[in-house]
Amino acid sequence: MDQIRIGKFIAVQRKQKGYTQKKLAELLGISDKTVSKWECGKGFPEVSLLLPLCKELEISVNELLAGEKVSEEDYQRKAEENMVNLVKETQESKKKIILSVMAAMLGVAATIPLFIISEIIPMSSWLRILLMVLGIGAMTVGIIMACILDRDAGAFECPSCHERFVPEMRAYIMGPHTITKRKLKCPKCGKTRYCRHVLTKNM
């Protein structure tokens, strides 16, 4: 789904209703900053707000996800397109996760032989140090690539407000984590929680 297109559509429909961002936010029980984020394409309404938002703007959920008014003839086609886009995003996220694991493994696989060679084979000190530096470099590059791919695969969901977001790289790296969760600060509610890694940026 195109968040920028959806955001612009929300803004157009809001203005047609004669609402300010603050007025729409009050009707939905949220902050006007959240509405602003939607309209700038930097966020997407959580599931619990989809129906209330569509009701206030007098549009269907399908039209919201398409980012445009949909005629009756095109309704089924747009619904199918939205579903295909969601499946495609999920598949792309899975590929990135697989690639991140491969990058980490390749980094380690390239490092171990260099360390073994530097210890077993007699050589001058400078060559031994060079091999160890190359090994550490290979491992570092592998880990960095794995982190970038894993962070960009889908998003992280706040357990408190269910906002889905992609964290800054520093927060991602520094956050304590389990296999499926990472401790992050939610940009919406501001709470620091163990956020679940999900495969899609939009719900």
Coordinates of C-alpha atoms in Angstrom, one line a residue:
M1 CA 0.0 0.0 0.0
D2 CA 1.1 3.5 -0.8
Q3 CA 1.1 5.4 2.5
I4 CA 1.8 8.8 0.7
R5 CA -1.1 8.3 -1.7
I6 CA -3.4 7.2 1.2
G7 CA -2.3 10.2 3.3
K8 CA -3.1 12.6 0.5
F9 CA -6.5 11.0 0.0
I10 CA -7.3 11.3 3.8
A11 CA -6.4 15.0 3.6
V12 CA -8.6 15.6 0.6
Q13 CA -11.6 13.8 2.1
R14 CA -11.1 15.6 5.4
K15 CA -11.1 19.0 3.8
Q16 CA -14.2 18.1 1.7
K17 CA -15.9 17.4 5.0
G18 CA -14.8 20.8 6.3
Y19 CA -12.8 19.2 9.2
T20 CA -9.5 20.5 10.5
Q21 CA -6.9 17.9 11.5
K22 CA -7.7 18.8 15.1
K23 CA -11.5 18.3 14.6
L24 CA -11.0 14.9 12.9
A25 CA -8.6 13.9 15.7
E26 CA -11.2 14.8 18.3
L27 CA -13.9 12.8 16.6
L28 CA -11.6 9.7 16.6
G29 CA -10.2 10.3 20.1
I30 CA -6.6 10.7 19.0
S31 CA -4.1 13.5 18.7
D32 CA -3.9 15.9 15.7
K33 CA -0.2 14.9 15.3
T34 CA -1.4 11.4 14.5
V35 CA -3.7 12.7 11.7
S36 CA -0.8 14.8 10.5
K37 CA 1.4 11.8 10.3
W38 CA -1.2 9.9 8.2
E39 CA -1.5 12.8 5.8
C40 CA 2.2 13.1 5.4
G41 CA 2.5 9.4 4.6
K42 CA 4.6 8.7 7.7
G43 CA 2.0 6.5 9.4
F44 CA -1.1 4.5 8.8
P45 CA -4.3 4.2 11.0
E46 CA -4.3 1.2 13.3
V47 CA -7.0 -1.5 12.7
S48 CA -9.3 -0.2 15.5
L49 CA -9.5 3.2 13.8
L50 CA -10.1 2.1 10.2
L51 CA -13.9 1.9 10.4
P52 CA -14.4 5.0 12.6
L53 CA -12.1 7.0 10.2
C54 CA -14.0 5.8 7.1
K55 CA -17.3 6.6 8.7
E56 CA -16.3 10.1 9.5
L57 CA -14.9 10.7 6.0
E58 CA -17.8 8.8 4.4
I59 CA -15.6 6.4 2.4
S60 CA -15.1 2.7 2.4
V61 CA -12.1 0.8 3.8
N62 CA -11.4 -0.4 0.3
E63 CA -11.3 3.3 -0.9
L64 CA -9.0 4.2 2.0
L65 CA -6.6 1.4 1.2
A66 CA -6.7 2.3 -2.6
G67 CA -6.1 6.0 -1.8
E68 CA -8.9 7.0 -4.1
K69 CA -12.7 6.9 -4.7
V70 CA -13.7 3.6 -6.2
S71 CA -16.7 3.0 -8.5
E72 CA -18.9 0.0 -8.0
E73 CA -17.5 -1.5 -11.1
D74 CA -13.9 -1.2 -9.8
Y75 CA -14.7 -2.2 -6.2
Q76 CA -13.8 -5.9 -6.6
R77 CA -10.7 -5.2 -8.6
K78 CA -9.4 -2.7 -6.1
A79 CA -10.1 -5.1 -3.2
E80 CA -8.1 -7.8 -5.0
E81 CA -5.2 -5.3 -5.7
N82 CA -5.1 -4.4 -2.1
M83 CA -4.9 -8.1 -1.0
V84 CA -2.2 -8.8 -3.6
N85 CA -0.1 -5.8 -2.4
L86 CA -0.4 -7.0 1.2
V87 CA 0.7 -10.5 0.2
K88 CA 3.6 -9.1 -1.9
E89 CA 4.8 -7.0 1.0
T90 CA 4.7 -10.0 3.3
Q91 CA 6.8 -12.1 0.8
E92 CA 9.3 -9.3 0.3
S93 CA 9.8 -9.1 4.1
K94 CA 10.3 -12.8 4.4
K95 CA 13.0 -12.6 1.6
K96 CA 14.8 -9.8 3.5
I97 CA 14.7 -11.9 6.7
I98 CA 16.2 -14.9 4.9
L99 CA 18.9 -12.7 3.3
S100 CA 19.7 -11.2 6.7
V101 CA 20.3 -14.6 8.1
M102 CA 22.5 -15.6 5.1
A103 CA 24.5 -12.4 5.4
A104 CA 25.3 -13.1 9.0
M105 CA 26.2 -16.7 8.3
L106 CA 28.4 -15.7 5.4
G107 CA 30.2 -13.1 7.5
V108 CA 30.9 -15.8 10.2
A109 CA 31.9 -18.3 7.5
A110 CA 34.4 -15.9 5.9
T111 CA 35.9 -15.1 9.3
I112 CA 36.6 -18.5 10.8
P113 CA 38.9 -19.8 8.0
L114 CA 41.0 -16.6 8.2
F115 CA 41.4 -16.9 12.0
I116 CA 42.3 -20.6 11.7
I117 CA 44.9 -19.9 8.9
S118 CA 46.4 -17.1 11.0
E119 CA 46.9 -19.4 14.0
I120 CA 48.0 -22.7 12.2
I121 CA 50.3 -21.6 9.4
P122 CA 53.6 -20.0 10.4
M123 CA 53.8 -16.4 9.1
S124 CA 55.1 -13.0 9.9
S125 CA 53.3 -10.9 12.5
W126 CA 52.1 -8.3 10.1
L127 CA 50.5 -10.9 7.9
R128 CA 48.8 -12.6 10.8
I129 CA 47.4 -9.2 12.0
L130 CA 46.2 -8.5 8.4
L131 CA 44.3 -11.8 8.2
M132 CA 42.7 -11.2 11.6
V133 CA 41.7 -7.6 10.5
L134 CA 40.2 -9.0 7.3
G135 CA 38.3 -11.6 9.3
I136 CA 36.9 -9.1 11.7
G137 CA 36.0 -6.9 8.7
A138 CA 34.1 -9.7 7.0
M139 CA 32.2 -10.5 10.2
T140 CA 31.4 -6.8 10.7
V141 CA 30.1 -6.3 7.1
G142 CA 28.0 -9.5 7.5
I143 CA 26.4 -8.3 10.7
I144 CA 25.7 -4.8 9.4
M145 CA 24.1 -6.2 6.3
A146 CA 22.0 -8.6 8.4
C147 CA 20.9 -5.7 10.7
I148 CA 19.9 -3.5 7.7
L149 CA 17.9 -6.2 6.0
D150 CA 16.2 -7.4 9.2
R151 CA 15.2 -3.9 10.3
D152 CA 13.7 -3.1 6.9
A153 CA 11.8 -6.4 6.7
G154 CA 8.3 -5.3 7.7
A155 CA 8.0 -3.3 11.0
F156 CA 7.8 -3.5 14.8
E157 CA 4.4 -3.4 16.5
C158 CA 4.0 -1.6 19.9
P159 CA 2.0 -3.9 22.3
S160 CA 0.5 -0.8 24.0
C161 CA -1.0 1.2 21.1
H162 CA -0.4 -1.3 18.2
E163 CA 1.4 1.3 16.1
R164 CA 3.7 -0.2 13.5
F165 CA 6.9 1.5 12.8
V166 CA 10.5 1.1 11.5
P167 CA 13.0 2.1 14.2
E168 CA 16.1 4.2 13.7
M169 CA 19.1 2.0 13.1
R170 CA 20.7 3.1 16.4
A171 CA 17.6 2.2 18.4
Y172 CA 17.4 -1.1 16.5
I173 CA 21.0 -2.1 17.2
M174 CA 21.0 -0.9 20.9
G175 CA 17.7 -2.5 21.8
P176 CA 17.7 -5.7 23.8
H177 CA 15.9 -8.4 21.9
T178 CA 14.6 -12.0 21.6
I179 CA 14.2 -13.9 18.4
T180 CA 10.9 -12.2 17.5
K181 CA 10.8 -9.1 19.7
R182 CA 13.0 -6.0 20.3
K183 CA 12.8 -3.4 23.1
L184 CA 12.0 -0.1 21.4
K185 CA 10.4 3.2 22.1
C186 CA 7.1 3.7 20.2
P187 CA 7.0 6.9 18.2
K188 CA 3.3 7.2 18.8
C189 CA 2.6 6.5 22.5
G190 CA 6.2 7.1 23.7
K191 CA 6.3 3.8 25.7
T192 CA 9.4 1.6 25.7
R193 CA 8.2 -2.0 25.3
Y194 CA 9.3 -5.3 23.7
C195 CA 7.8 -4.8 20.2
R196 CA 6.9 -7.7 18.0
H197 CA 8.6 -8.0 14.6
V198 CA 5.8 -8.2 12.0
L199 CA 6.0 -8.7 8.2
T200 CA 3.9 -5.8 7.1
K201 CA 4.2 -2.1 7.8
N202 CA 0.4 -1.6 7.5
M203 CA -2.3 -3.7 9.3

